[in-house]
Short mmCIF file of C-alpha atoms in Angstrom, two decimals:
data_model
loop_
_atom_site.label_atom_id
_atom_site.label_comp_id
_atom_site.label_asym_id
_atom_site.label_seq_id
_atom_site.Cartn_x
_atom_site.Cartn_y
_atom_site.Cartn_z
CA UNK Z 28 0.00 0.00 0.00
CA UNK Z 29 1.06 3.59 -0.64
CA UNK Z 30 1.65 5.68 2.46
CA UNK Z 31 -1.44 7.90 2.71
CA UNK Z 32 0.17 10.44 5.03
CA UNK Z 33 3.21 10.73 2.79
CA UNK Z 34 0.91 11.17 -0.20
CA UNK Z 35 -0.84 14.07 1.52
CA UNK Z 36 2.45 15.53 2.75
CA UNK Z 37 4.10 15.95 -0.67
CA UNK Z 38 0.84 17.26 -2.11
CA UNK Z 39 0.64 20.02 0.54
CA UNK Z 40 -2.59 18.53 1.90
CA UNK Z 41 -1.52 17.80 5.49
CA UNK Z 42 -2.10 20.36 8.25
CA UNK Z 43 -2.06 18.36 11.51
CA UNK Z 44 -2.78 14.88 12.82
CA UNK Z 45 -2.96 13.15 16.15
CA UNK Z 46 0.06 11.10 17.29
CA UNK Z 47 -0.11 7.51 16.06
CA UNK Z 48 -2.17 8.30 12.95
CA UNK Z 49 0.52 7.44 10.41
CA UNK Z 50 1.47 4.24 12.26
CA UNK Z 51 -2.17 3.08 12.22
CA UNK Z 52 -2.47 3.73 8.49
CA UNK Z 53 0.68 1.74 7.79
CA UNK Z 54 -0.43 -1.16 9.97
CA UNK Z 55 -3.94 -1.92 8.63
CA UNK Z 56 -6.71 -0.96 6.24
CA UNK Z 57 -8.31 1.99 8.02
CA UNK Z 58 -11.90 3.14 7.64
CA UNK Z 59 -11.96 6.94 7.71
CA UNK Z 60 -14.75 9.45 7.33
CA UNK Z 61 -15.20 13.02 6.24
CA UNK Z 62 -18.35 15.03 6.87
CA UNK Z 63 -20.05 17.56 4.64
CA UNK Z 64 -23.16 19.58 5.40
CA UNK Z 65 -25.84 19.38 2.67
CA UNK Z 66 -26.66 23.08 2.80
CA UNK Z 67 -26.86 23.26 -1.02
CA UNK Z 68 -27.72 20.78 -3.76
CA UNK Z 69 -24.16 20.92 -5.04
CA UNK Z 70 -20.65 20.91 -3.67
CA UNK Z 71 -18.36 23.74 -4.76
CA UNK Z 72 -14.62 23.65 -5.27
CA UNK Z 73 -14.09 24.71 -1.65
CA UNK Z 74 -15.16 21.15 -0.77
CA UNK Z 75 -12.75 19.55 -3.23
CA UNK Z 76 -9.72 19.31 -0.95
CA UNK Z 77 -11.66 17.14 1.50
CA UNK Z 78 -13.13 14.99 -1.29
CA UNK Z 79 -9.65 14.56 -2.78
CA UNK Z 80 -8.39 13.42 0.65
CA UNK Z 81 -10.96 10.62 0.53
CA UNK Z 82 -9.96 9.83 -3.06
CA UNK Z 83 -6.28 9.51 -2.10
CA UNK Z 84 -7.26 7.50 0.99
CA UNK Z 85 -9.04 4.94 -1.16
CA UNK Z 86 -6.23 4.82 -3.73
CA UNK Z 87 -3.87 4.04 -0.85
CA UNK Z 88 -5.96 0.98 0.03
CA UNK Z 89 -8.13 2.37 2.82
CA UNK Z 90 -11.90 2.64 3.09
CA UNK Z 91 -13.57 6.06 2.72
CA UNK Z 92 -16.86 7.00 4.33
CA UNK Z 93 -18.53 10.27 3.40
CA UNK Z 94 -21.00 11.50 5.97
CA UNK Z 95 -23.75 13.82 4.78
CA UNK Z 96 -24.79 15.86 7.78
CA UNK Z 97 -28.55 15.75 7.44
CA UNK Z 98 -28.97 16.27 11.20
CA UNK Z 99 -26.08 18.66 11.81
CA UNK Z 100 -27.05 20.54 8.63
CA UNK Z 101 -30.27 21.44 10.42
CA UNK Z 102 -28.22 23.23 13.08
CA UNK Z 103 -25.08 24.80 11.65
CA UNK Z 104 -21.45 24.61 12.66
CA UNK Z 105 -19.93 27.72 14.33
CA UNK Z 106 -16.41 26.90 13.08
CA UNK Z 107 -15.16 29.74 10.90
CA UNK Z 108 -18.60 31.40 10.80
CA UNK Z 109 -19.47 34.85 12.10
CA UNK Z 110 -23.20 34.24 12.34
CA UNK Z 111 -25.68 31.41 12.57
CA UNK Z 112 -26.64 29.80 9.26
CA UNK Z 113 -30.14 29.27 7.95
CA UNK Z 114 -31.73 25.98 8.96
CA UNK Z 115 -33.06 23.61 6.30
CA UNK Z 116 -36.10 21.33 6.26
CA UNK Z 117 -36.01 17.55 5.83
CA UNK Z 118 -37.20 17.54 2.21
CA UNK Z 119 -34.52 20.01 1.12
CA UNK Z 120 -31.79 18.12 2.98
CA UNK Z 121 -32.76 14.78 1.36
CA UNK Z 122 -32.75 16.37 -2.10
CA UNK Z 123 -29.35 17.93 -1.47
CA UNK Z 124 -27.96 14.60 -0.23
CA UNK Z 125 -28.94 12.80 -3.43
CA UNK Z 126 -27.37 15.50 -5.57
CA UNK Z 127 -24.14 15.41 -3.55
CA UNK Z 128 -23.92 11.60 -3.77
CA UNK Z 129 -23.99 11.75 -7.58
CA UNK Z 130 -21.14 14.25 -7.54
CA UNK Z 131 -19.01 12.33 -5.04
CA UNK Z 132 -19.43 9.11 -7.07
CA UNK Z 133 -17.16 10.69 -9.70
CA UNK Z 134 -14.32 10.82 -7.17
CA UNK Z 135 -14.80 7.67 -5.10
CA UNK Z 136 -15.36 4.04 -6.06
CA UNK Z 137 -18.57 2.81 -4.45
CA UNK Z 138 -18.41 -0.51 -6.33
CA UNK Z 139 -14.74 -1.49 -5.95
CA UNK Z 140 -13.66 -5.12 -5.88
CA UNK Z 141 -12.11 -6.52 -2.66
CA UNK Z 142 -8.71 -5.16 -1.73
CA UNK Z 143 -6.30 -8.09 -2.34
CA UNK Z 144 -3.67 -6.70 0.04
CA UNK Z 145 -6.17 -6.92 2.90
CA UNK Z 146 -7.20 -10.57 2.65
CA UNK Z 147 -10.09 -9.84 0.34
CA UNK Z 148 -11.75 -7.17 2.50
CA UNK Z 149 -13.43 -4.52 0.37
CA UNK Z 150 -12.47 -0.87 0.65
CA UNK Z 151 -15.43 0.39 -1.36
CA UNK Z 152 -16.68 3.82 -0.37
CA UNK Z 153 -19.95 4.28 1.46
CA UNK Z 154 -22.16 7.29 2.12
CA UNK Z 155 -24.11 7.73 5.36
CA UNK Z 156 -26.44 10.41 6.71
CA UNK Z 157 -26.35 11.27 10.40
CA UNK Z 158 -30.04 12.14 10.30
CA UNK Z 159 -30.69 8.39 10.14
CA UNK Z 160 -29.32 7.83 13.66
CA UNK Z 161 -30.18 11.21 15.15
CA UNK Z 162 -33.87 11.50 14.14
CA UNK Z 163 -35.12 9.21 16.93
CA UNK Z 164 -32.48 10.22 19.50
CA UNK Z 165 -34.40 12.12 22.20
CA UNK Z 166 -32.95 15.11 23.98
CA UNK Z 167 -33.01 13.24 27.29
CA UNK Z 168 -31.14 10.29 25.77
CA UNK Z 169 -28.59 12.66 24.23
CA UNK Z 170 -28.03 14.47 27.53
CA UNK Z 171 -27.56 11.17 29.38
CA UNK Z 172 -25.51 9.23 26.84
CA UNK Z 173 -23.40 12.01 25.33
CA UNK Z 174 -23.63 15.20 27.36
CA UNK Z 175 -22.45 13.66 30.61
CA UNK Z 176 -19.09 12.65 29.15
CA UNK Z 177 -17.87 16.08 27.99
CA UNK Z 178 -17.58 19.02 30.39
CA UNK Z 179 -18.66 22.55 29.57
CA UNK Z 180 -15.10 23.67 30.44
CA UNK Z 181 -13.75 21.39 27.69
CA UNK Z 182 -16.26 22.69 25.15
CA UNK Z 183 -15.69 26.35 26.08
CA UNK Z 184 -11.97 26.02 25.48
CA UNK Z 185 -12.46 25.29 21.77
CA UNK Z 186 -11.15 28.04 19.52
CA UNK Z 187 -14.31 28.11 17.37
CA UNK Z 188 -16.41 28.77 20.47
CA UNK Z 189 -14.03 31.41 21.84
CA UNK Z 190 -14.03 33.31 18.54
CA UNK Z 191 -17.80 33.54 18.57
CA UNK Z 192 -17.94 34.59 22.24
CA UNK Z 193 -15.21 37.22 22.09
CA UNK Z 194 -16.73 39.74 19.76
CA UNK Z 195 -16.19 38.36 16.25
CA UNK Z 196 -19.92 37.64 15.92
CA UNK Z 197 -22.75 40.15 16.22
CA UNK Z 198 -25.19 37.77 17.87
CA UNK Z 199 -22.98 35.66 20.13
CA UNK Z 200 -23.35 31.88 20.10
CA UNK Z 201 -26.64 30.03 20.41
CA UNK Z 202 -27.04 26.90 22.52
CA UNK Z 203 -27.89 25.09 19.27
CA UNK Z 204 -24.49 25.86 17.79
CA UNK Z 205 -22.70 25.34 21.10
CA UNK Z 206 -23.87 21.71 21.07
CA UNK Z 207 -22.61 21.17 17.51
CA UNK Z 208 -19.28 19.73 18.61
CA UNK Z 209 -21.11 17.14 20.72
CA UNK Z 210 -23.25 16.13 17.74
CA UNK Z 211 -20.21 15.81 15.51
CA UNK Z 212 -18.44 13.94 18.28
CA UNK Z 213 -21.36 11.53 18.54
CA UNK Z 214 -21.17 10.92 14.78
CA UNK Z 215 -17.60 9.68 15.26
CA UNK Z 216 -18.67 7.46 18.16
CA UNK Z 217 -21.58 6.00 16.18
CA UNK Z 218 -19.42 5.39 13.10
CA UNK Z 219 -16.74 3.73 15.23
CA UNK Z 220 -19.30 1.38 16.78
CA UNK Z 221 -21.23 0.55 13.59
CA UNK Z 222 -18.69 0.90 10.76
CA UNK Z 223 -15.33 0.50 12.48
CA UNK Z 224 -14.30 4.08 11.66
CA UNK Z 225 -11.04 4.94 13.44
CA UNK Z 226 -10.05 8.14 11.66
CA UNK Z 227 -11.82 11.41 10.93
CA UNK Z 228 -10.63 13.67 8.11
CA UNK Z 229 -11.53 17.32 7.59
CA UNK Z 230 -10.42 20.88 7.08
CA UNK Z 231 -8.18 22.43 9.69
CA UNK Z 232 -11.02 24.64 10.98
CA UNK Z 233 -12.68 21.39 12.13
CA UNK Z 234 -9.83 20.31 14.42
CA UNK Z 235 -11.69 21.28 17.60
CA UNK Z 236 -14.83 19.34 16.67
CA UNK Z 237 -12.79 16.34 15.54
CA UNK Z 238 -10.79 16.08 18.75
CA UNK Z 239 -14.03 16.35 20.74
CA UNK Z 240 -15.05 13.17 18.89
CA UNK Z 241 -11.91 11.28 19.84
CA UNK Z 242 -12.31 12.46 23.46
CA UNK Z 243 -15.97 11.39 23.57
CA UNK Z 244 -15.05 7.93 22.28
CA UNK Z 245 -12.27 7.59 24.87
CA UNK Z 246 -14.50 8.69 27.76
CA UNK Z 247 -17.45 6.56 26.61
CA UNK Z 248 -15.69 3.32 25.64
CA UNK Z 249 -12.50 3.47 27.71
CA UNK Z 250 -8.87 4.55 27.35
CA UNK Z 251 -7.90 1.43 25.40
CA UNK Z 252 -10.03 2.54 22.41
CA UNK Z 253 -7.93 4.72 20.13
CA UNK Z 254 -9.30 6.93 17.37
CA UNK Z 255 -7.54 9.61 15.36
CA UNK Z 256 -7.98 12.88 13.48
CA UNK Z 257 -6.16 14.33 10.48
CA UNK Z 258 -6.76 17.68 8.77
CA UNK Z 259 -5.88 19.38 5.51
CA UNK Z 260 -5.00 23.09 5.41
CA UNK Z 261 -7.58 25.64 4.36
CA UNK Z 262 -6.83 26.40 0.72
CA UNK Z 263 -6.25 30.04 -0.20
CA UNK Z 264 -5.07 31.87 -3.29
CA UNK Z 265 -1.48 33.13 -3.45
CA UNK Z 266 -2.74 36.66 -2.66
CA UNK Z 267 -4.30 35.34 0.57
CA UNK Z 268 -7.89 35.63 -0.63
CA UNK Z 269 -10.44 32.84 -0.24
CA UNK Z 270 -10.06 30.01 -2.74
CA UNK Z 271 -12.96 29.23 -5.08
CA UNK Z 272 -14.69 32.60 -4.81
CA UNK Z 273 -15.09 34.82 -7.88
CA UNK Z 274 -16.92 38.07 -8.47
CA UNK Z 275 -19.96 36.03 -9.52
CA UNK Z 276 -19.77 33.78 -6.44
CA UNK Z 277 -18.74 30.17 -5.82
CA UNK Z 278 -17.44 27.82 -8.50
CA UNK Z 279 -19.86 24.89 -8.22
CA UNK Z 280 -19.53 21.29 -9.36
CA UNK Z 281 -23.11 21.33 -10.68
CA UNK Z 282 -23.10 22.30 -14.37
CA UNK Z 283 -26.41 24.15 -13.91
CA UNK Z 284 -24.78 26.47 -11.37
CA UNK Z 285 -21.36 26.77 -13.05
CA UNK Z 286 -21.07 25.70 -16.69
CA UNK Z 287 -18.18 23.34 -17.61
CA UNK Z 288 -16.75 26.19 -19.72
CA UNK Z 289 -16.69 28.62 -16.79
CA UNK Z 290 -15.38 25.84 -14.55
CA UNK Z 291 -12.55 25.13 -17.02
CA UNK Z 292 -11.76 28.83 -17.33
CA UNK Z 293 -11.43 29.21 -13.55
CA UNK Z 294 -8.59 26.68 -13.40
CA UNK Z 295 -7.03 27.93 -16.64
CA UNK Z 296 -6.71 31.45 -15.24
CA UNK Z 297 -5.10 30.74 -11.85
CA UNK Z 298 -1.67 32.26 -11.20
CA UNK Z 299 1.56 30.32 -11.77
CA UNK Z 300 2.13 29.90 -8.02
CA UNK Z 301 -1.42 28.67 -7.46
CA UNK Z 302 -1.25 26.30 -10.44
CA UNK Z 303 1.84 24.63 -8.95
CA UNK Z 304 0.02 24.12 -5.63
CA UNK Z 305 -3.39 23.23 -7.02
CA UNK Z 306 -2.20 20.58 -9.47
CA UNK Z 307 -0.90 18.60 -6.47
CA UNK Z 308 -4.07 19.06 -4.43
CA UNK Z 309 -6.83 18.75 -7.01
CA UNK Z 310 -5.56 16.03 -9.36
CA UNK Z 311 -4.46 12.42 -8.97
CA UNK Z 312 -1.36 12.87 -11.11
CA UNK Z 313 1.73 11.16 -9.72
CA UNK Z 314 4.66 13.10 -8.30
CA UNK Z 315 7.04 12.45 -11.20
CA UNK Z 316 4.44 13.66 -13.72
CA UNK Z 317 3.77 16.85 -11.73
CA UNK Z 318 7.50 17.51 -11.22
CA UNK Z 319 8.04 17.23 -14.98
CA UNK Z 320 5.13 19.59 -15.68
CA UNK Z 321 6.46 22.14 -13.17
CA UNK Z 322 9.89 22.02 -14.82
CA UNK Z 323 8.38 22.35 -18.32
CA UNK Z 324 6.30 25.31 -17.14
CA UNK Z 325 9.35 27.10 -15.74
CA UNK Z 326 11.10 26.82 -19.12
CA UNK Z 327 8.31 28.79 -20.81
CA UNK Z 328 5.66 30.18 -18.43
CA UNK Z 329 3.86 31.86 -21.32
CA UNK Z 330 2.61 28.51 -22.61
CA UNK Z 331 0.78 27.99 -19.28
CA UNK Z 332 1.49 24.25 -19.31
CA UNK Z 333 0.54 23.83 -15.63
CA UNK Z 334 -2.73 25.73 -15.89
CA UNK Z 335 -3.81 23.83 -19.02
CA UNK Z 336 -3.09 20.41 -17.54
CA UNK Z 337 -4.73 21.37 -14.22
CA UNK Z 338 -7.86 22.63 -15.99
CA UNK Z 339 -8.03 19.51 -18.16
CA UNK Z 340 -7.64 17.05 -15.28
CA UNK Z 341 -10.16 18.69 -12.95
CA UNK Z 342 -12.75 19.34 -15.68
CA UNK Z 343 -12.69 15.70 -16.82
CA UNK Z 344 -12.87 14.46 -13.23
CA UNK Z 345 -15.84 16.68 -12.29
CA UNK Z 346 -17.63 16.69 -15.65
CA UNK Z 347 -16.43 14.59 -18.63
CA UNK Z 348 -13.99 14.42 -21.55
CA UNK Z 349 -16.80 15.67 -23.82
CA UNK Z 350 -17.35 18.68 -21.58
CA UNK Z 351 -13.63 19.39 -21.61
CA UNK Z 352 -13.57 19.27 -25.42
CA UNK Z 353 -16.50 21.70 -25.56
CA UNK Z 354 -14.82 24.01 -23.03
CA UNK Z 355 -11.61 24.05 -25.09
CA UNK Z 356 -13.55 24.66 -28.30
CA UNK Z 357 -15.50 27.43 -26.60
CA UNK Z 358 -12.23 29.00 -25.41
CA UNK Z 359 -10.91 28.97 -28.97
CA UNK Z 360 -13.92 30.98 -30.16
CA UNK Z 361 -12.60 34.08 -28.43
CA UNK Z 362 -8.88 33.46 -28.70
CA UNK Z 363 -8.40 31.46 -31.89
CA UNK Z 364 -9.92 30.52 -35.21
CA UNK Z 365 -13.42 29.16 -35.08
CA UNK Z 366 -16.52 28.61 -37.21
CA UNK Z 367 -20.26 29.16 -37.14
CA UNK Z 368 -20.66 25.41 -36.67
CA UNK Z 369 -18.58 25.64 -33.47
CA UNK Z 370 -20.89 28.37 -32.16
CA UNK Z 371 -23.95 26.27 -32.92
CA UNK Z 372 -22.54 23.27 -31.05
CA UNK Z 373 -22.43 25.20 -27.76
CA UNK Z 374 -25.34 24.94 -25.36
CA UNK Z 375 -26.94 28.29 -24.56
CA UNK Z 376 -25.38 28.72 -21.11
CA UNK Z 377 -21.87 28.06 -22.44
CA UNK Z 378 -22.51 30.45 -25.33
CA UNK Z 379 -23.55 33.19 -22.88
CA UNK Z 380 -20.60 32.44 -20.59
CA UNK Z 381 -18.14 32.75 -23.49
CA UNK Z 382 -19.50 36.20 -24.37
CA UNK Z 383 -20.18 37.28 -20.81
CA UNK Z 384 -18.03 40.39 -20.96
CA UNK Z 385 -18.81 41.61 -24.49
CA UNK Z 386 -21.00 44.57 -25.39
CA UNK Z 387 -24.63 43.51 -25.88
CA UNK Z 388 -27.53 45.11 -27.77
CA UNK Z 389 -31.15 44.05 -27.73
CA UNK Z 390 -33.14 44.29 -30.96
CA UNK Z 391 -36.72 43.40 -31.83
CA UNK Z 392 -37.59 40.43 -34.03
CA UNK Z 393 -39.39 42.86 -36.37
CA UNK Z 394 -36.06 44.59 -37.06
CA UNK Z 395 -34.65 41.54 -38.81
CA UNK Z 396 -34.73 41.46 -42.61
CA UNK Z 397 -32.68 44.65 -42.93
CA UNK Z 398 -29.28 44.97 -44.62
CA UNK Z 399 -26.33 44.32 -42.32
CA UNK Z 400 -25.16 47.94 -42.64
CA UNK Z 401 -28.49 49.18 -41.25
CA UNK Z 402 -28.63 46.60 -38.49
CA UNK Z 403 -25.08 47.28 -37.23
CA UNK Z 404 -25.22 51.08 -37.35
CA UNK Z 405 -28.79 52.39 -37.03
CA UNK Z 406 -30.45 49.55 -35.06
CA UNK Z 407 -27.48 48.47 -32.93
CA UNK Z 408 -24.53 50.90 -32.68
CA UNK Z 409 -21.78 48.37 -33.38
CA UNK Z 410 -20.26 50.89 -35.82
CA UNK Z 411 -20.37 54.66 -35.25
CA UNK Z 412 -20.99 55.32 -38.96
CA UNK Z 413 -21.90 53.53 -42.18
CA UNK Z 414 -18.71 54.84 -43.77
CA UNK Z 415 -16.53 53.14 -41.17
CA UNK Z 416 -18.44 49.88 -41.57
CA UNK Z 417 -18.10 49.94 -45.38
CA UNK Z 418 -14.36 50.48 -45.04
CA UNK Z 419 -13.96 47.57 -42.57
CA UNK Z 420 -16.10 45.22 -44.68
CA UNK Z 421 -13.98 46.03 -47.76
CA UNK Z 422 -10.85 45.28 -45.73
CA UNK Z 423 -12.22 41.91 -44.60
CA UNK Z 424 -12.44 43.02 -40.95
CA UNK Z 425 -16.10 42.26 -40.20
CA UNK Z 426 -17.57 38.87 -39.34
CA UNK Z 427 -21.06 37.70 -38.43
CA UNK Z 428 -21.22 34.45 -36.47
CA UNK Z 429 -17.53 33.83 -37.28
CA UNK Z 430 -18.11 34.12 -41.05
CA UNK Z 431 -16.59 37.00 -43.05
CA UNK Z 432 -19.13 39.58 -44.17
CA UNK Z 433 -18.33 40.40 -47.80
CA UNK Z 434 -21.46 42.40 -48.66
CA UNK Z 435 -22.60 45.12 -46.26
CA UNK Z 436 -26.06 45.05 -47.88
CA UNK Z 437 -26.69 41.37 -47.21
CA UNK Z 438 -30.06 40.93 -45.52
CA UNK Z 439 -29.92 39.57 -41.98
CA UNK Z 440 -32.81 37.21 -41.25
CA UNK Z 441 -33.90 34.77 -38.55
CA UNK Z 442 -31.92 32.07 -40.39
CA UNK Z 443 -28.72 33.84 -39.33
CA UNK Z 444 -29.46 33.61 -35.61
CA UNK Z 445 -27.64 31.28 -33.23
CA UNK Z 446 -30.08 29.34 -31.05
CA UNK Z 447 -32.89 31.36 -32.60
CA UNK Z 448 -31.97 34.58 -30.80
CA UNK Z 449 -28.29 35.58 -31.01
CA UNK Z 450 -26.19 37.27 -33.67
CA UNK Z 451 -22.45 37.63 -33.03
CA UNK Z 452 -20.76 40.57 -34.74
CA UNK Z 453 -16.99 40.93 -34.80
CA UNK Z 454 -14.82 43.96 -35.67
CA UNK Z 455 -11.21 43.01 -36.28
CA UNK Z 456 -9.78 40.14 -34.24
CA UNK Z 457 -10.81 41.00 -30.69
CA UNK Z 458 -13.89 43.24 -30.67
CA UNK Z 459 -17.13 41.28 -30.23
CA UNK Z 460 -20.73 42.47 -30.01
CA UNK Z 461 -23.70 40.30 -29.21
CA UNK Z 462 -27.10 41.18 -30.67
CA UNK Z 463 -29.95 39.57 -28.74
CA UNK Z 464 -33.30 39.31 -30.48
CA UNK Z 465 -36.24 39.84 -28.14
#
């Protein structure tokens, strides 16, 4: 088996771990879990480091468990938050769980054959929901079976609690959120007893909650029972800003929230320093391959070898090879040679994403049927004058839907529209205008 801790270490994915963790992982096949709250019907790339930890865990011969926090998602975790989150109902949580499972299945093997190095024992991934064991757990039972083992002094000492109590939050800390670490701790206890889970994985902001779990297990089952915790660092950009956030919000794994083209472009446009870090964290490429790519990139940074390979790997992993091909083709529309057929192959969202920043003009359907020179000067001010447009058409500098316009008097009809509503005008190589028919 590969050494899981060493794998995380060279990838820059190891923040801290409890003593004995690496020895346990070298000694036996370990079942480890990572929790995620189903507060949306999609994961975003901020979740990817944790999911990749589980992926590497499984590739190193261990068994990953992903816990969807249906119960804890109804409460909210104070760690790293300045105010209490909105609470979700059961129907929404169940819907979100199903969506998340489909996404995670692209990273983890839920159907894997038995692990031959472990005497035939399977290390296939499983998904659990803590709502299933918390929904019938009464408050009195919880107070008696869980609450009595952990003191308030112990809970108060946690950094996440102190931050909320000492002025970083407007509204203080509710009892609901204060009990979160006990709920997460009980998850670990339940998973240890029912699934043999000995290790919890998570982001470094979860360290306090995770160690509460190991302490609860020790105090409940005895000192001879050992469980462990291991965290990855919180991923930031090289300028210190939050990773995965853009001006338009999160970069989601769901194509309906973030198109594969926009997803691909995010990775393609990261800085050189970030690309060198991210390709280790967010791909499964081996060390020798990454080292070679880093060296090739340093020889000629302008070719952006690291960014291109990073964007390709992550886009295929999250979406598909077909989506990658479309994203690359869509990228070439703005920055390379392309055709009307290439425009027509794009789905509408990708088409709009590609031309997100270009100047747009709305025209009425009744204004079609006019000569191009009227449409692009009088109706939509793509050109300031008819004389300038004539001159550019004669010089071969005007295109409609990526096809050269050779006759400024050619009639523009509904047959020229992309997706029945768009007309793409181009002046020179880089100036695009999108006419939208309403």
